[in-house]
Short mmCIF file of C-alpha atoms in Angstrom, two decimals:
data_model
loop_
_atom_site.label_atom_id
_atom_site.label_comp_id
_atom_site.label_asym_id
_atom_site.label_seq_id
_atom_site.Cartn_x
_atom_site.Cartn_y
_atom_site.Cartn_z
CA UNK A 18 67.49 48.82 130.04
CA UNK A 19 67.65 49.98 133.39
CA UNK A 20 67.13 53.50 134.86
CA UNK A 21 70.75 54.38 134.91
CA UNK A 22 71.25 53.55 131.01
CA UNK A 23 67.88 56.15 130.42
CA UNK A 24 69.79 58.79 132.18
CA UNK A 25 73.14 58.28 130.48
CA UNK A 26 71.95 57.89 126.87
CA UNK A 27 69.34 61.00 127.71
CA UNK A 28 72.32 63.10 128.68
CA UNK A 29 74.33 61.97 125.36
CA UNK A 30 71.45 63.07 123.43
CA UNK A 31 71.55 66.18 125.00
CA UNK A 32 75.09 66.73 124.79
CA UNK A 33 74.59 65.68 121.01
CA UNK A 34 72.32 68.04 119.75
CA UNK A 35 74.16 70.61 122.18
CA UNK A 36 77.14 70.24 119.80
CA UNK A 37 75.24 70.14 117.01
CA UNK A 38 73.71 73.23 117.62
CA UNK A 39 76.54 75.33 118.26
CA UNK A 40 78.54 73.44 115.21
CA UNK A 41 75.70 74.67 112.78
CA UNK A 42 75.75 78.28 114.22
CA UNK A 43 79.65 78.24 114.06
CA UNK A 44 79.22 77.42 110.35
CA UNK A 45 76.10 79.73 109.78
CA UNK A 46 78.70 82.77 111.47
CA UNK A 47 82.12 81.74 109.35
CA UNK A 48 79.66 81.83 106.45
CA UNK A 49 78.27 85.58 107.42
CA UNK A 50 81.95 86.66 108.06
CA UNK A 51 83.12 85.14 104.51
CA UNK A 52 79.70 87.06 103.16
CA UNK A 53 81.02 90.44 104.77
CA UNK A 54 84.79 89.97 103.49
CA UNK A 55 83.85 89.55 100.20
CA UNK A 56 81.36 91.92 100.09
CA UNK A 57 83.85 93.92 101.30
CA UNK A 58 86.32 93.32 98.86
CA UNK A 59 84.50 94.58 96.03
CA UNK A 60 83.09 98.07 97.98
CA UNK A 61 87.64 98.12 97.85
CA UNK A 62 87.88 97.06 94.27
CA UNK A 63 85.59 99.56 92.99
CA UNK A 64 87.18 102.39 95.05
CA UNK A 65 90.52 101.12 93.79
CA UNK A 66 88.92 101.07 90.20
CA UNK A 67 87.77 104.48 90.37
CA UNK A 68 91.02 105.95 92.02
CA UNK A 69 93.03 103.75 88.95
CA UNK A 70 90.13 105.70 86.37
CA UNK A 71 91.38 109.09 87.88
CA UNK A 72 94.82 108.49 87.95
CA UNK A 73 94.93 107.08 84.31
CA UNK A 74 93.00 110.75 83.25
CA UNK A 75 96.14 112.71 84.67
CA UNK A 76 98.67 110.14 83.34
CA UNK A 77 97.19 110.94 79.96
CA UNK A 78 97.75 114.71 80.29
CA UNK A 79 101.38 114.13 81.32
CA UNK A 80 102.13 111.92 78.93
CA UNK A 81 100.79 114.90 76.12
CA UNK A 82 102.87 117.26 77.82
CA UNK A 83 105.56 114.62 77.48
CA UNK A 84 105.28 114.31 73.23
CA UNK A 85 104.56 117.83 72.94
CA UNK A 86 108.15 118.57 74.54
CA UNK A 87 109.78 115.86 72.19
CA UNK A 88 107.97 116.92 69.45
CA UNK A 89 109.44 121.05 70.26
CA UNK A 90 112.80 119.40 71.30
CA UNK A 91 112.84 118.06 67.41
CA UNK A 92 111.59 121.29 65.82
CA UNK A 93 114.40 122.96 67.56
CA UNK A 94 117.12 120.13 66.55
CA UNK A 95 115.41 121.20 63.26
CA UNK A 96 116.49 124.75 63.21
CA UNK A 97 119.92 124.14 64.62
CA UNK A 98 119.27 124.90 68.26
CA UNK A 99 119.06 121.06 69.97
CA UNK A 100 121.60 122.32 72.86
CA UNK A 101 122.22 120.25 75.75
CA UNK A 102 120.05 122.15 78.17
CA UNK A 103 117.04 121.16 76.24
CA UNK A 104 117.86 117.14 76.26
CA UNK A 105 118.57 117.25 79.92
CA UNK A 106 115.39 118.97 80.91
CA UNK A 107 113.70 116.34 78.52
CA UNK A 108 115.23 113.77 80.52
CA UNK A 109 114.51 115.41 83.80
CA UNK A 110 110.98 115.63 83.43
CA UNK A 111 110.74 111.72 82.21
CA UNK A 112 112.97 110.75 85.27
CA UNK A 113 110.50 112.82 87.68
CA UNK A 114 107.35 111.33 85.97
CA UNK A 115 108.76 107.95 86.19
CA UNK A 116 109.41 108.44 90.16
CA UNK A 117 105.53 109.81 90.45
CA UNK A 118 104.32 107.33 88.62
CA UNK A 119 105.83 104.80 91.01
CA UNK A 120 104.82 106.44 94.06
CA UNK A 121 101.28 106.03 93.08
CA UNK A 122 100.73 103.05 90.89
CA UNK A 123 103.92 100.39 91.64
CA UNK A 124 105.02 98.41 94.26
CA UNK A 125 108.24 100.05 94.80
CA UNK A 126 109.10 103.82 94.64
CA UNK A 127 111.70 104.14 91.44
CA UNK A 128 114.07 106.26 92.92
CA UNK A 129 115.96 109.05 90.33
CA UNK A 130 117.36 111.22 92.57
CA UNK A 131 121.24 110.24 91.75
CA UNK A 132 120.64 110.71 88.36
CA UNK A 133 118.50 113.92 88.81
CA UNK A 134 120.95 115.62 90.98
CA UNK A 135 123.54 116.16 87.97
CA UNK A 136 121.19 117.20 85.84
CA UNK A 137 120.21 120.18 87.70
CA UNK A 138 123.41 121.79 87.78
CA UNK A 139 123.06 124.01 85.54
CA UNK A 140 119.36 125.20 85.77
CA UNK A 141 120.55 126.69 89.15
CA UNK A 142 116.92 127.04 90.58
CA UNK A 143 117.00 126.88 94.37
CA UNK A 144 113.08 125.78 94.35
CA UNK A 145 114.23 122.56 92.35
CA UNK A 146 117.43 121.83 95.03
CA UNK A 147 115.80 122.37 97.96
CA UNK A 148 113.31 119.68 96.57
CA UNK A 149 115.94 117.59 95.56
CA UNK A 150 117.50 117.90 98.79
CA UNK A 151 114.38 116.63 101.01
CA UNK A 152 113.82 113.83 98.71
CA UNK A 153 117.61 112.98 99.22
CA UNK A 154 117.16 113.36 103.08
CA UNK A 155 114.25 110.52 102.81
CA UNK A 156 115.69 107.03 103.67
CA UNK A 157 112.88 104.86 102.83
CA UNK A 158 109.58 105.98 101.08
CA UNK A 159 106.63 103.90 100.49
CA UNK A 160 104.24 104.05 97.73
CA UNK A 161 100.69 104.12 98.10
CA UNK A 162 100.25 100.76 97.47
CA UNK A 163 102.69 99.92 100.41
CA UNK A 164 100.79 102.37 102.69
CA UNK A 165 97.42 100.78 102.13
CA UNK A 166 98.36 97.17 102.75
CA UNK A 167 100.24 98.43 105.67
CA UNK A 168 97.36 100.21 107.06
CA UNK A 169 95.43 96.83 106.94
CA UNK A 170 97.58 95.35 109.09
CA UNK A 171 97.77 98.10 111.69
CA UNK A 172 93.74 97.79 111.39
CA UNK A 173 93.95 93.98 112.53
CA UNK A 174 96.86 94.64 115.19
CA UNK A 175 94.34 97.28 116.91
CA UNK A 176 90.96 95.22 116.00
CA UNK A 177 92.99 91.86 117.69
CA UNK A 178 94.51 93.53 120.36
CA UNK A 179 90.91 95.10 121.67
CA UNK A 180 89.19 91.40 120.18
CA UNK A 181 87.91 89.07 122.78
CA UNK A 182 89.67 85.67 123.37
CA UNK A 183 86.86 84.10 121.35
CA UNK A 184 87.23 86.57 118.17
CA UNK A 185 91.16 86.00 118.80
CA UNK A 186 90.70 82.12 118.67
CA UNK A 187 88.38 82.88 115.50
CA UNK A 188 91.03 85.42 113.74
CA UNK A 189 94.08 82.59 113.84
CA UNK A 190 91.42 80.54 111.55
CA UNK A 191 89.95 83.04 109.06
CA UNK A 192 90.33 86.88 108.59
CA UNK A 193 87.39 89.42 109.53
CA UNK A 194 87.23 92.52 107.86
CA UNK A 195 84.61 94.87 108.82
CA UNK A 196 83.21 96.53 106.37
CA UNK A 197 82.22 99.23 108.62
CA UNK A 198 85.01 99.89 110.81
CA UNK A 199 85.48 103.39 110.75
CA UNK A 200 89.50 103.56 110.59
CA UNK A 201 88.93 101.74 107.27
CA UNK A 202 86.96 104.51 106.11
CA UNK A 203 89.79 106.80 106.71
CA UNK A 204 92.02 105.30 104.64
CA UNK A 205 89.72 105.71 101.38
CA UNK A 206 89.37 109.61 102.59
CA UNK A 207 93.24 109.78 102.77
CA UNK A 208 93.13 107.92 99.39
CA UNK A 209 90.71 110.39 98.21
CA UNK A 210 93.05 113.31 99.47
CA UNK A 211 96.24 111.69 97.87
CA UNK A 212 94.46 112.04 94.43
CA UNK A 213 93.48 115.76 94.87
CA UNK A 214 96.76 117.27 96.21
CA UNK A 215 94.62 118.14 99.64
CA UNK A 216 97.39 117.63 102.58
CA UNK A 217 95.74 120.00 104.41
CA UNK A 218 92.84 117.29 104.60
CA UNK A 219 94.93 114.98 105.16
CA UNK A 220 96.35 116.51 108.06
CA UNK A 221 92.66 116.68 109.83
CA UNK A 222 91.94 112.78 109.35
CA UNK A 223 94.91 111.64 110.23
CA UNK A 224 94.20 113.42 113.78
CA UNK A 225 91.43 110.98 114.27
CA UNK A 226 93.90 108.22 114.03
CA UNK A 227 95.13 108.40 117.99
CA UNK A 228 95.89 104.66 118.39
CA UNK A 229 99.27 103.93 119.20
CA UNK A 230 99.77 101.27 116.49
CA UNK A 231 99.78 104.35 114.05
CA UNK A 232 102.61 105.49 114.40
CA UNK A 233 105.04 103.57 112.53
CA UNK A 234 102.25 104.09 109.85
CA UNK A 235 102.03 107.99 110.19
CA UNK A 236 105.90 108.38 109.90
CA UNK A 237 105.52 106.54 106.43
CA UNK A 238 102.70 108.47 105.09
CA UNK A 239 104.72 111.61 106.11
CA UNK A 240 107.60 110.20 103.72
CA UNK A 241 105.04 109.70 100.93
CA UNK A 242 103.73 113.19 101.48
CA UNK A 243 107.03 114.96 101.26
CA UNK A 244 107.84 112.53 98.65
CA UNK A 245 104.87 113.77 96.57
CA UNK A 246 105.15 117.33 97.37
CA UNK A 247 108.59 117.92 96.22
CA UNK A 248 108.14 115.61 93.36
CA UNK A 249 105.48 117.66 92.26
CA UNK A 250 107.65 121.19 93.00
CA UNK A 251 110.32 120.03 90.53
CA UNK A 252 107.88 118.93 87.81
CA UNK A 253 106.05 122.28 87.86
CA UNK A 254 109.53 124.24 87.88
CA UNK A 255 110.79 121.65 84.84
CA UNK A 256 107.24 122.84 83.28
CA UNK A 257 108.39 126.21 83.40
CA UNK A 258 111.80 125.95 81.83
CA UNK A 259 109.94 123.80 78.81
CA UNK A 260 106.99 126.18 78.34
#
C-alpha cells in the first residue's frame, strides 16, 4: 500500500467518524427535543385537568339552579299557575347554558340565538336585547378550545419565522415546543382569566402580545370575550326573572 492509499483511507476514516459524530449528536438532540415535548405535554394536561376540575365545580351549580327551576316550574303547574312565561324562561336559561357550555368545553360554539330571540319578546328587558343583539352582530365565534390550538400555531409561525435555517430544516421533520417560551405562558394566564370572569386581566396580557401574527388571533379572542360577556348578562337577568 503505497503513500497515496495511507492518505486516502486516513481521510475516509476521518470523514467517517466525522459523520458519525454529528449523526449520534443529531440523535442525542431529536431525543432531548422529544424529552421537552412530552414533558411538556403533561405540564398542558395537568393545567387542562385542573381548568376541566374548575369548570365541572360551576357546571354543577348551574345544573342545581337548573332542577331547582323545574322542580318550582312543577310546583306551580301544581297549583294551577304553569303559564307560558314560566316554560319559556325555563327554556331560555337551558338554551343559554347550552351555548356557555359550548363556548368553554366543545369544539364548536352551539349557537341559540334564533331560537332565543323569540323567546324574549315578551320579557321586554333591554339588558337581555342589547345582549342578544351583540351576540347576533358576531359572525364567527370560537370556543376556547379553538383559541388555544390556534394560539399554537401562531406560536410556531412566530418561533419559525425568527428560527434559523437549521431549526427550520429541523421543524419540517419533528415539532419543538418550548416549554419555556414565554408567549406560551400567556396563554395559560389568559386561560386562567377566562375561568375567573377577569377581562380586565386579560386586557393587560394580551398587551404583551405585540407580534404581528396576533392579530388574526386577538380579533377571535375579542369574539369569545363578547361572546362570554353577554352570555353571561342574559343568564344573570334570566336568574332574576326565576328567583
Amino acid at each position: 500500500m503505497n503513500d497515496t492509499q495511507q492518505k486516502y483511507i486516513g481521510w475516509f476514516l476521518i470523514v467517517l467518524l466525522f459523520t458519525g459524530y454529528v449523526t449520534i449528536n443529531n440523535i442525542i438532540f431529536l431525543k432531548i427535543i422529544q424529552q421537552e415535548s412530552e414533558n411538556n405535554i403533561n405540564v398542558l394536561t395537568e393545567k387542562i385537568d385542573e381548568f376541566r376540575m374548575s369548570f365541572e365545580v360551576n357546571q354543577s351549580r348551574v345544573e342545581k339552579k337548573i332542577f331547582d327551576l323545574k322542580r318550582g316550574l312543577h310546583t306551580q303547574c301544581e297549583q294551577g299557575d304553569g303559564s307560558s312565561r314560566h316554560k319559556n324562561l325555563a327554556r331560555l336559561l337551558l338554551l343559554v347554558v347550552k351555548m356557555k357550555n359550548s363556548l368553554l368545553r366543545e369544539a364548536k360554539f352551539d349557537n341559540h340565538i334564533n331560537s332565543i330571540k323569540p323567546l324574549i319578546s315578551e320579557l321586554d328587558d333591554p339588558e337581555i336585547e342589547n345582549a342578544v343583539s351583540e351576540l347576533e352582530s358576531l359572525k364567527e365565534v370560537d370556543t376556547l378550545r379553538e383559541l388555544k390550538l390556534s394560539f399554537e400555531k401562531t406560536i410556531a409561525v412566530i418561533n419559525y419565522n425568527k428560527s434559523t435555517l437549521s431549526k427550520k430544516i429541523i421543524s419540517n421533520w419533528i415539532r419543538i415546543q418550548d416549554k419555556n417560551d414565554p408567549l406560551r405562558a400567556k396563554f395559560a394566564e389568559i386561560e386562567e382569566s377566562i375561568n375567573d370572569n377577569d377581562w380586565q386581566n386579560i386586557t393587560v396580557t394580551v398587551s404583551n402580545l405585540t407580534h404581528s401574527e396576533f392579530k388574526p388571533w386577538l380579533n377571535k379572542l375579542n369574539g369569545f370575550i363578547v361572546a362570554s360577556k353577554n352570555i353571561s348578562t342574559i343568564y344573570h337577568h334570566l336568574l332574576q326573572y326565576i328567583s
